[in-house]
Coordinates of C-alpha atoms and ligand atoms in Angstrom, one line a residue:
V386 CA -4.6 20.2 -17.0
E387 CA -7.7 21.3 -18.8
A388 CA -10.9 22.2 -17.1
T389 CA -13.9 19.9 -17.8
R390 CA -16.5 22.1 -16.1
A391 CA -16.7 25.9 -16.2
G392 CA -16.7 27.6 -12.9
S393 CA -14.7 25.3 -10.7
E394 CA -11.0 26.1 -10.4
V395 CA -9.9 22.5 -9.7
C396 CA -10.8 20.1 -12.5
F397 CA -9.0 16.9 -13.5
P398 CA -8.4 15.7 -17.1
P399 CA -11.0 13.6 -18.8
H400 CA -9.1 10.3 -18.5
F401 CA -8.1 10.9 -14.9
T402 CA -9.5 7.9 -12.9
F403 CA -11.0 8.1 -9.5
G404 CA -11.4 5.1 -7.3
V405 CA -11.4 3.6 -3.8
A406 CA -9.3 0.9 -2.3
T407 CA -9.6 -2.0 0.2
A408 CA -7.5 -5.1 1.1
A409 CA -8.6 -8.7 1.5
Y410 CA -7.8 -9.3 5.2
Q411 CA -9.2 -5.9 6.2
I412 CA -12.7 -6.5 4.8
E413 CA -13.4 -10.1 3.6
G414 CA -13.7 -12.1 6.8
A415 CA -14.6 -15.7 6.0
W416 CA -11.1 -16.6 7.3
N417 CA -11.7 -20.3 7.2
V418 CA -14.6 -20.6 4.8
S419 CA -14.8 -22.5 1.5
G420 CA -11.3 -24.0 1.6
K421 CA -9.3 -20.9 2.5
G422 CA -5.9 -21.6 4.2
E423 CA -4.6 -19.8 7.2
S424 CA -2.7 -16.5 6.7
I425 CA -0.1 -15.0 9.0
W426 CA -2.7 -12.4 10.1
D427 CA -5.1 -15.2 11.1
R428 CA -2.4 -16.9 13.1
Y429 CA -1.3 -13.6 14.7
T430 CA -4.7 -12.3 15.7
H431 CA -5.6 -15.7 17.1
T432 CA -2.4 -16.4 19.1
H433 CA -1.7 -12.8 20.1
P434 CA -5.0 -11.1 20.9
E435 CA -3.2 -8.8 23.3
R436 CA -1.4 -7.2 20.5
I437 CA -4.6 -6.0 18.7
F438 CA -6.7 -3.1 20.0
D439 CA -9.7 -4.6 21.8
H440 CA -8.5 -8.1 21.0
K441 CA -10.2 -8.0 17.6
T442 CA -9.6 -10.2 14.5
G443 CA -10.4 -10.1 10.8
D444 CA -12.3 -13.4 11.1
V445 CA -15.5 -11.8 10.0
A446 CA -14.4 -8.2 9.4
A447 CA -16.9 -6.4 7.1
D448 CA -17.9 -9.8 5.7
S449 CA -17.2 -8.7 2.2
Y450 CA -16.7 -12.3 1.1
H451 CA -20.4 -12.7 1.4
K452 CA -21.3 -9.2 0.2
V453 CA -20.0 -8.9 -3.3
K454 CA -23.1 -7.4 -4.8
E455 CA -23.7 -5.0 -1.9
D456 CA -20.1 -3.7 -2.1
V457 CA -20.3 -3.2 -5.8
R458 CA -23.6 -1.3 -5.3
L459 CA -21.7 1.1 -3.0
L460 CA -19.1 1.5 -5.7
V461 CA -21.8 2.3 -8.3
E462 CA -23.3 4.8 -5.9
L463 CA -19.9 6.5 -5.5
G464 CA -19.6 6.6 -9.3
V465 CA -15.9 5.4 -9.1
H466 CA -14.1 4.6 -12.3
H467 CA -11.9 2.0 -10.7
Y468 CA -11.8 -0.3 -7.6
R469 CA -8.5 -1.4 -6.1
F470 CA -8.8 -4.6 -4.0
S471 CA -6.4 -7.4 -3.1
I472 CA -6.4 -11.1 -3.5
S473 CA -5.8 -13.3 -0.5
W474 CA -3.0 -15.7 -1.5
P475 CA -4.2 -18.5 1.0
R476 CA -7.8 -18.2 -0.3
I477 CA -6.5 -19.1 -3.8
L478 CA -3.7 -21.4 -2.7
P479 CA -4.5 -22.8 0.8
T480 CA -0.9 -24.1 1.4
G481 CA 0.7 -21.3 -0.6
L482 CA 1.8 -23.7 -3.3
S483 CA 0.3 -23.9 -6.7
N484 CA -0.3 -27.7 -6.8
D485 CA -3.5 -27.2 -4.9
I486 CA -5.9 -24.5 -6.2
N487 CA -9.0 -23.6 -4.3
E488 CA -11.6 -23.2 -7.0
D489 CA -14.0 -21.4 -4.6
G490 CA -11.4 -18.8 -4.0
I491 CA -11.0 -18.3 -7.7
R492 CA -14.8 -18.1 -8.1
Y493 CA -15.1 -15.4 -5.5
Y494 CA -12.6 -13.0 -7.2
S495 CA -13.9 -13.9 -10.6
E496 CA -17.4 -13.0 -9.7
L497 CA -16.2 -9.8 -8.1
V498 CA -14.4 -8.9 -11.3
D499 CA -17.5 -9.7 -13.4
H500 CA -19.7 -7.5 -11.3
L501 CA -17.3 -4.6 -11.5
L502 CA -17.0 -4.9 -15.3
A503 CA -20.8 -5.2 -15.6
N504 CA -20.9 -1.8 -13.9
N505 CA -18.1 -0.2 -15.9
I506 CA -15.7 -0.2 -13.0
V507 CA -12.1 -1.0 -13.8
P508 CA -10.7 -3.7 -11.4
M509 CA -7.2 -3.0 -10.1
V510 CA -5.8 -6.0 -8.3
T511 CA -3.0 -6.1 -5.7
L512 CA -1.5 -9.6 -5.4
Y513 CA -0.1 -9.2 -2.0
H514 CA -1.5 -7.0 0.7
W515 CA 0.2 -8.6 3.7
D516 CA -1.8 -11.9 4.2
L517 CA 1.0 -14.5 3.5
P518 CA -0.1 -18.2 3.8
Q519 CA 1.1 -19.3 7.2
S520 CA 2.6 -22.5 5.7
L521 CA 5.1 -20.3 3.8
Q522 CA 5.9 -18.3 6.9
D523 CA 6.8 -21.6 8.5
L524 CA 9.6 -21.7 5.9
G525 CA 10.7 -18.2 6.9
G526 CA 8.3 -16.3 4.8
W527 CA 9.8 -13.3 2.9
T528 CA 13.2 -14.0 4.5
N529 CA 13.6 -17.2 2.6
P530 CA 14.8 -16.6 -1.0
I531 CA 12.7 -19.5 -2.4
I532 CA 9.6 -17.4 -1.8
A533 CA 10.4 -15.5 -5.0
E534 CA 9.6 -18.7 -6.9
Y535 CA 6.4 -19.4 -4.9
F536 CA 5.2 -15.9 -5.4
H537 CA 5.8 -16.3 -9.2
D538 CA 3.7 -19.5 -9.2
Y539 CA 0.9 -17.9 -7.2
A540 CA 0.9 -14.9 -9.6
K541 CA 0.8 -17.2 -12.6
V542 CA -2.4 -18.9 -11.2
V543 CA -4.0 -15.6 -10.7
F544 CA -3.0 -14.3 -14.2
E545 CA -4.2 -17.5 -15.8
H546 CA -7.7 -17.1 -14.3
L547 CA -8.2 -13.3 -14.4
S548 CA -5.9 -11.6 -16.9
D549 CA -8.6 -11.9 -19.6
R550 CA -10.6 -9.3 -17.6
V551 CA -8.2 -7.6 -15.2
K552 CA -5.8 -5.2 -16.9
V553 CA -4.2 -3.3 -14.0
W554 CA -2.0 -5.3 -11.5
F555 CA 0.1 -4.5 -8.5
T556 CA 2.5 -7.1 -7.2
F557 CA 3.0 -5.7 -3.6
N558 CA 1.4 -3.3 -1.3
E559 CA 4.0 -1.3 0.7
P560 CA 7.0 -3.5 1.0
L561 CA 8.5 -0.8 3.4
S562 CA 5.6 -1.3 5.8
F563 CA 5.4 -5.1 5.9
C564 CA 9.1 -5.7 5.8
Q565 CA 9.7 -3.1 8.6
E566 CA 6.7 -3.7 10.8
G567 CA 6.4 -7.4 10.1
Y568 CA 10.0 -8.7 9.9
G569 CA 11.8 -5.8 11.5
G570 CA 9.0 -5.3 14.1
T571 CA 6.2 -6.8 16.0
D572 CA 3.3 -6.9 13.4
A573 CA 2.6 -10.3 11.8
P574 CA 4.7 -12.4 11.5
A575 CA 6.6 -10.5 14.2
G576 CA 10.2 -11.2 13.1
N577 CA 11.2 -8.4 15.5
S578 CA 14.7 -8.1 14.0
S579 CA 15.3 -4.6 12.7
G580 CA 18.3 -4.1 10.6
F581 CA 18.4 -7.7 9.6
E582 CA 15.2 -9.5 8.7
D583 CA 13.7 -6.3 7.2
Y584 CA 16.5 -6.2 4.7
L585 CA 16.1 -9.9 3.8
C586 CA 12.4 -9.4 3.3
G587 CA 12.9 -6.3 1.1
H588 CA 15.5 -8.2 -0.9
N589 CA 13.3 -11.2 -1.6
V590 CA 10.2 -9.0 -2.3
L591 CA 12.2 -7.1 -4.9
R592 CA 13.4 -10.3 -6.5
A593 CA 9.9 -11.7 -6.5
H594 CA 8.5 -8.5 -8.0
A595 CA 11.0 -8.7 -10.9
N596 CA 10.3 -12.3 -11.5
V597 CA 6.5 -11.7 -11.8
Y598 CA 7.0 -8.6 -13.9
R599 CA 9.2 -10.4 -16.4
M600 CA 6.9 -13.4 -16.4
F601 CA 3.9 -11.1 -17.2
E602 CA 5.9 -9.4 -19.9
R603 CA 6.7 -12.7 -21.5
D604 CA 3.4 -14.6 -21.1
Y605 CA 0.6 -12.1 -20.4
R606 CA 1.5 -8.8 -22.1
H607 CA -0.8 -9.8 -25.0
T608 CA -3.8 -9.5 -22.7
G609 CA -3.2 -5.7 -22.8
G610 CA -2.6 -5.5 -19.1
A611 CA 0.1 -3.6 -17.1
V612 CA 2.0 -4.4 -13.9
G613 CA 3.2 -2.0 -11.2
I614 CA 4.1 -1.9 -7.5
V615 CA 2.6 0.1 -4.7
L616 CA 5.1 2.0 -2.5
D617 CA 4.2 4.2 0.5
F618 CA 6.0 7.5 0.7
A619 CA 5.4 9.9 3.6
W620 CA 7.1 13.2 2.6
M621 CA 10.3 13.8 4.5
E622 CA 10.7 17.5 5.2
P623 CA 13.9 18.8 6.7
A624 CA 13.3 20.0 10.3
S625 CA 15.3 23.1 9.6
T626 CA 17.2 25.0 6.9
A627 CA 20.5 23.7 8.4
A628 CA 22.6 21.8 5.9
E629 CA 22.8 18.7 8.1
D630 CA 19.0 18.5 8.4
Q631 CA 18.6 18.9 4.7
K632 CA 21.1 16.0 4.2
A633 CA 19.3 13.9 6.9
A634 CA 15.9 14.4 5.1
E635 CA 17.4 13.1 1.9
I636 CA 18.9 10.1 3.7
A637 CA 15.5 9.4 5.1
R638 CA 13.8 9.6 1.6
Q639 CA 16.4 7.1 0.3
F640 CA 15.9 4.7 3.2
Q641 CA 12.1 4.9 3.3
F642 CA 11.3 5.2 -0.4
G643 CA 14.5 4.8 -2.5
W644 CA 15.0 1.3 -0.9
F645 CA 12.3 0.1 -3.2
A646 CA 12.0 2.9 -5.8
H647 CA 15.7 3.1 -6.7
P648 CA 16.1 -0.5 -7.9
I649 CA 13.0 -0.2 -10.1
F650 CA 12.6 3.4 -11.2
S651 CA 16.2 4.9 -11.3
P652 CA 18.2 4.6 -14.5
E653 CA 21.1 3.0 -12.6
G654 CA 19.0 0.5 -10.6
D655 CA 20.2 -1.3 -7.4
Y656 CA 19.7 0.0 -3.9
P657 CA 20.4 3.7 -3.3
P658 CA 24.1 4.4 -3.0
V659 CA 23.7 6.0 0.4
M660 CA 21.9 3.0 1.8
K661 CA 24.5 0.6 0.6
Q662 CA 27.3 2.7 1.9
R663 CA 25.8 3.4 5.4
I664 CA 24.7 -0.1 6.1
N665 CA 28.0 -1.6 4.9
E666 CA 30.0 0.8 7.1
I667 CA 27.9 0.4 10.2
S668 CA 27.8 -3.4 9.8
K669 CA 31.6 -3.5 9.7
R670 CA 31.8 -1.3 12.8
Q671 CA 29.4 -3.8 14.5
N672 CA 31.9 -6.6 13.7
F673 CA 29.9 -8.2 10.9
P674 CA 32.0 -9.7 8.1
R675 CA 29.8 -8.2 5.5
S676 CA 26.9 -5.7 5.1
R677 CA 23.6 -6.7 6.6
L678 CA 22.0 -5.4 3.3
P679 CA 22.0 -8.2 0.8
V680 CA 23.7 -7.8 -2.6
F681 CA 21.9 -8.2 -5.9
T682 CA 23.5 -10.1 -8.7
Q683 CA 24.1 -8.1 -11.9
E684 CA 21.3 -10.1 -13.5
E685 CA 18.9 -9.1 -10.7
V686 CA 19.8 -5.5 -11.0
V687 CA 19.1 -5.6 -14.7
S688 CA 15.8 -7.5 -14.3
L689 CA 14.6 -5.1 -11.6
R690 CA 15.4 -1.9 -13.5
G691 CA 12.3 -0.7 -15.3
S692 CA 10.2 -3.6 -13.9
S693 CA 7.1 -1.5 -13.4
D694 CA 4.7 0.1 -15.9
F695 CA 3.7 2.7 -13.4
L696 CA 4.2 3.7 -9.8
G697 CA 1.4 3.0 -7.3
L698 CA 1.8 5.6 -4.6
N699 CA 0.3 5.5 -1.1
H700 CA 0.5 8.8 0.6
Y701 CA -1.1 10.0 3.8
T702 CA 1.2 12.3 5.8
T703 CA 4.5 14.2 6.2
R704 CA 7.3 13.9 8.7
L705 CA 10.2 16.1 9.9
V706 CA 13.7 14.9 9.7
A707 CA 16.7 16.1 11.7
A708 CA 20.3 14.9 11.8
G709 CA 21.0 12.1 14.2
S710 CA 23.7 11.9 16.9
G711 CA 25.9 9.5 14.8
K712 CA 26.0 7.1 17.7
I713 CA 26.2 3.4 16.7
Y714 CA 25.0 0.6 19.0
P715 CA 26.2 -3.0 18.7
Q716 CA 22.6 -4.1 18.1
P717 CA 21.6 -3.8 14.4
S718 CA 18.7 -1.5 13.7
F719 CA 17.1 0.1 10.6
Y720 CA 16.9 3.4 12.5
T721 CA 20.5 3.5 13.4
D722 CA 21.4 2.6 9.9
M723 CA 19.4 5.5 8.7
G724 CA 20.8 7.7 11.5
V725 CA 18.3 10.5 11.5
V726 CA 15.6 11.7 13.9
I727 CA 12.0 11.6 12.6
T728 CA 9.2 13.6 14.2
Q729 CA 6.0 15.5 13.2
N730 CA 5.2 19.1 13.8
P731 CA 2.7 19.2 16.8
D732 CA 1.0 22.2 15.0
W733 CA -0.1 20.0 12.1
P734 CA -3.7 18.9 12.6
R735 CA -4.1 15.5 14.3
T736 CA -6.4 12.6 13.3
N737 CA -7.4 9.4 14.9
S738 CA -4.1 7.7 13.9
T739 CA -1.1 8.8 15.9
W740 CA 1.1 8.7 12.8
L741 CA -1.2 10.7 10.6
R742 CA -1.2 14.5 10.6
V743 CA -2.8 16.5 7.9
V744 CA -0.2 18.1 5.7
P745 CA -1.5 18.5 2.1
W746 CA 1.6 20.5 0.8
G747 CA 3.7 17.4 1.6
F748 CA 1.8 15.5 -1.1
R749 CA 2.8 18.0 -3.8
R750 CA 6.5 17.8 -2.7
A751 CA 6.4 14.0 -2.6
L752 CA 5.0 13.9 -6.2
N753 CA 7.5 16.4 -7.4
Y754 CA 10.4 14.5 -5.8
I755 CA 9.2 11.4 -7.7
R756 CA 9.1 13.4 -10.9
V757 CA 12.6 14.8 -10.5
S758 CA 14.3 11.7 -9.1
Y759 CA 12.9 9.0 -11.4
N760 CA 12.3 10.7 -14.7
N761 CA 8.6 11.5 -14.2
P762 CA 7.1 8.0 -14.2
P763 CA 3.3 7.6 -14.6
V764 CA 1.9 7.6 -11.1
L765 CA -1.4 6.2 -9.8
V766 CA -2.2 7.3 -6.3
T767 CA -3.3 4.0 -4.8
E768 CA -4.1 5.2 -1.3
N769 CA -4.8 8.5 0.5
G770 CA -7.3 9.0 3.3
V771 CA -7.8 9.8 7.0
S772 CA -9.0 8.2 10.2
L773 CA -11.6 10.1 12.2
P774 CA -14.0 9.3 15.1
R775 CA -17.1 7.5 14.0
M776 CA -19.5 10.0 12.6
T777 CA -21.8 10.5 9.6
H778 CA -21.2 14.2 9.1
D779 CA -17.4 13.8 8.5
V780 CA -16.6 17.3 7.4
R781 CA -12.9 16.8 8.2
R782 CA -12.6 13.8 5.8
V783 CA -14.1 16.0 3.1
Q784 CA -11.6 18.7 3.9
Y785 CA -8.8 16.2 4.0
A786 CA -9.7 14.8 0.5
A787 CA -10.2 18.3 -0.9
G788 CA -6.9 19.6 0.5
Y789 CA -4.9 16.6 -0.8
L790 CA -6.6 16.7 -4.2
R791 CA -5.8 20.4 -4.5
A792 CA -2.1 19.6 -3.7
L793 CA -2.2 16.8 -6.3
H794 CA -3.7 19.2 -8.9
E795 CA -0.9 21.6 -8.2
A796 CA 1.6 18.8 -8.7
M797 CA 0.1 18.0 -12.1
K798 CA 0.5 21.7 -13.0
D799 CA 4.1 21.3 -12.0
G800 CA 4.3 18.6 -14.6
C801 CA 3.9 15.4 -12.5
D802 CA 2.4 12.6 -14.6
V803 CA -0.4 11.5 -12.2
R804 CA -3.1 9.3 -13.9
G805 CA -5.5 8.7 -11.0
Y806 CA -6.5 8.9 -7.4
T807 CA -7.7 6.2 -5.0
H808 CA -9.3 7.0 -1.7
W809 CA -8.6 4.7 1.3
S810 CA -11.1 3.4 2.0
L811 CA -14.4 2.3 0.7
I812 CA -15.6 1.1 4.1
N813 CA -14.4 1.0 7.7
N814 CA -12.2 -2.0 8.0
F815 CA -9.8 -4.0 10.2
E816 CA -6.9 -1.6 10.7
W817 CA -4.3 -4.3 11.5
T818 CA -3.1 -3.9 15.1
R819 CA -5.5 -1.0 15.6
G820 CA -8.4 -3.3 15.2
Y821 CA -11.6 -1.5 14.2
S822 CA -10.7 1.6 16.3
E823 CA -9.4 3.6 13.3
R824 CA -12.0 4.4 10.7
F825 CA -11.0 5.4 7.2
G826 CA -14.3 4.6 5.4
L827 CA -16.4 6.7 3.1
Y828 CA -19.0 4.3 4.4
D829 CA -19.6 3.4 8.0
V830 CA -20.0 -0.3 8.9
E831 CA -22.1 -1.3 11.8
Y832 CA -19.8 -3.9 13.4
A833 CA -22.2 -4.5 16.2
S834 CA -24.8 -6.0 13.8
A835 CA -24.5 -9.4 12.1
S836 CA -25.4 -7.9 8.8
R837 CA -22.5 -5.4 8.9
T838 CA -24.8 -2.6 7.6
R839 CA -23.0 0.0 5.5
S840 CA -24.1 3.6 5.5
P841 CA -22.8 6.6 3.5
R842 CA -21.0 9.4 5.2
L843 CA -21.0 13.0 4.0
S844 CA -17.6 12.2 2.4
A845 CA -19.3 9.5 0.3
R846 CA -21.7 12.0 -1.1
Y847 CA -18.9 14.5 -1.7
Y848 CA -16.8 11.8 -3.5
A849 CA -19.8 10.9 -5.7
K850 CA -20.0 14.5 -6.9
L851 CA -16.3 14.5 -7.6
T852 CA -16.3 11.2 -9.6
R853 CA -19.1 12.5 -11.8
T854 CA -17.7 15.9 -12.6
R855 CA -14.0 15.3 -12.2
C856 CA -14.0 18.7 -10.5
L857 CA -13.7 19.4 -6.8
P858 CA -17.2 20.3 -5.6
N859 CA -17.3 23.9 -4.3
T860 CA -19.6 22.9 -1.4
W861 CA -20.4 19.7 0.3
E862 CA -23.8 20.3 1.7
Ligands
PNW451 C1 -1.6 1.8 4.8 N1 2.9 6.2 6.3 O1 -0.3 1.7 5.4 C2 -2.0 0.3 4.4 O2 -1.7 0.0 3.0 C3 -3.4 0.0 4.6 O3 -3.6 -1.4 4.7 C4 -3.9 0.7 5.9 O4 -5.2 0.3 6.2 C5 -3.7 2.2 5.7 O5 -2.4 2.5 5.6 C6 -4.3 3.0 6.9 O6 -3.7 2.7 8.1 C7 0.5 2.9 5.6 O7 4.2 6.0 6.4 C8 1.8 2.7 5.8 O8 2.5 7.3 6.4 C9 2.6 3.8 6.0 C10 2.1 5.1 6.0 C11 0.8 5.2 5.8 C12 0.0 4.1 5.6

């Protein structure tokens, strides 16, 4: 890693790209405007207000649908090299199916892309950040195998309209999160069937990912673009030096990261052996005739292997893993299948999200684990950030970013092939079931005003220095 500015110890290479990220449902609003169809998060927030903090919805959110120019102005102010945003599937295809294309939806994203390019900001597009068309959920959503075909059709429509200008694509944001919380748990669409629907979801997401990657390779590679997937990976640190805790931590990494990384990034492909073996064994003991983890065909294994030009990594925090009791209940559960106990160290600094404690060294370990386990793939950090109480002088966000970027820099010195960093998030947004109560923005949003006024925090000014010098600023005042 060569220094680009004398004097500062922590500088990133000249082509290292700095950006910020958002997601459609979390910022756009305009939930039923200009032909947009209903998504599972529209349905969920409207029919289950009690499940969302303060009964909030994303109906208006930060109103980014009506603020393209304003949001791009913030990006210019930040001096970011790229902007990662997601496309709302039901805004493009109101019924989820490609026979009916909403031209207004295409126009919105097309204009956003044009504004970004006019300001030398590279657009990075996520095709799916959790807002499934409700009509497809009515067919079972990600648990229905046919969704791999519909996702392929949707992706083709998007590539057809945007691949002349967009060169960096992600199929999915965090399949672990939405399969586990949405199908295994009580987030939208609330499948609430852990150890069963989460595996069906993961299976079809992986099949859909491979289909889209291969289609892009065949029909759109000539555009010069690349396709990846975004996986979340909280570092899993053994709770002690005991051999059984070391082993438990590795099982947790395989279940929580290998589940999606191994089929795509390992030389052998397919699910991690420990996952196949444990779920098969426990399923049999629960009297199921076969494993609750679905099986890929040989063709699917081959198609998935190597189906990503880079790894998009979302990393926020670290967890401690201890060996479990080994007890097996009749009721299927992802956690029993994994069979470990996951906690966090109460000494690690807290934030405004219960799951998020500040542990920068875990980032370096996670990146090195990826390097060693998957033959050092190119990594783009697609999310990293922290939630804090609402304040302008957000010193702790600056410290969080500086700490994690130092750890990332160390990982690059260790040999990790990291190409860029993306802060979550540009602006305060709808934090799913936490409503607007968890604030990750470099910019504040005044949710009490109709104009949703944005104002920069200290962290925005800090980030603007970083993007311009590619070196960590020594001071933030
Ligand atoms: C991310 N973890 O999810 C999502 O991609 C964003 O939409 C969301 O706004 C952001 O987190 C902040 O909450 C995560 O295991 C899922 O540490 C899992 C983890 C972290 C973030």
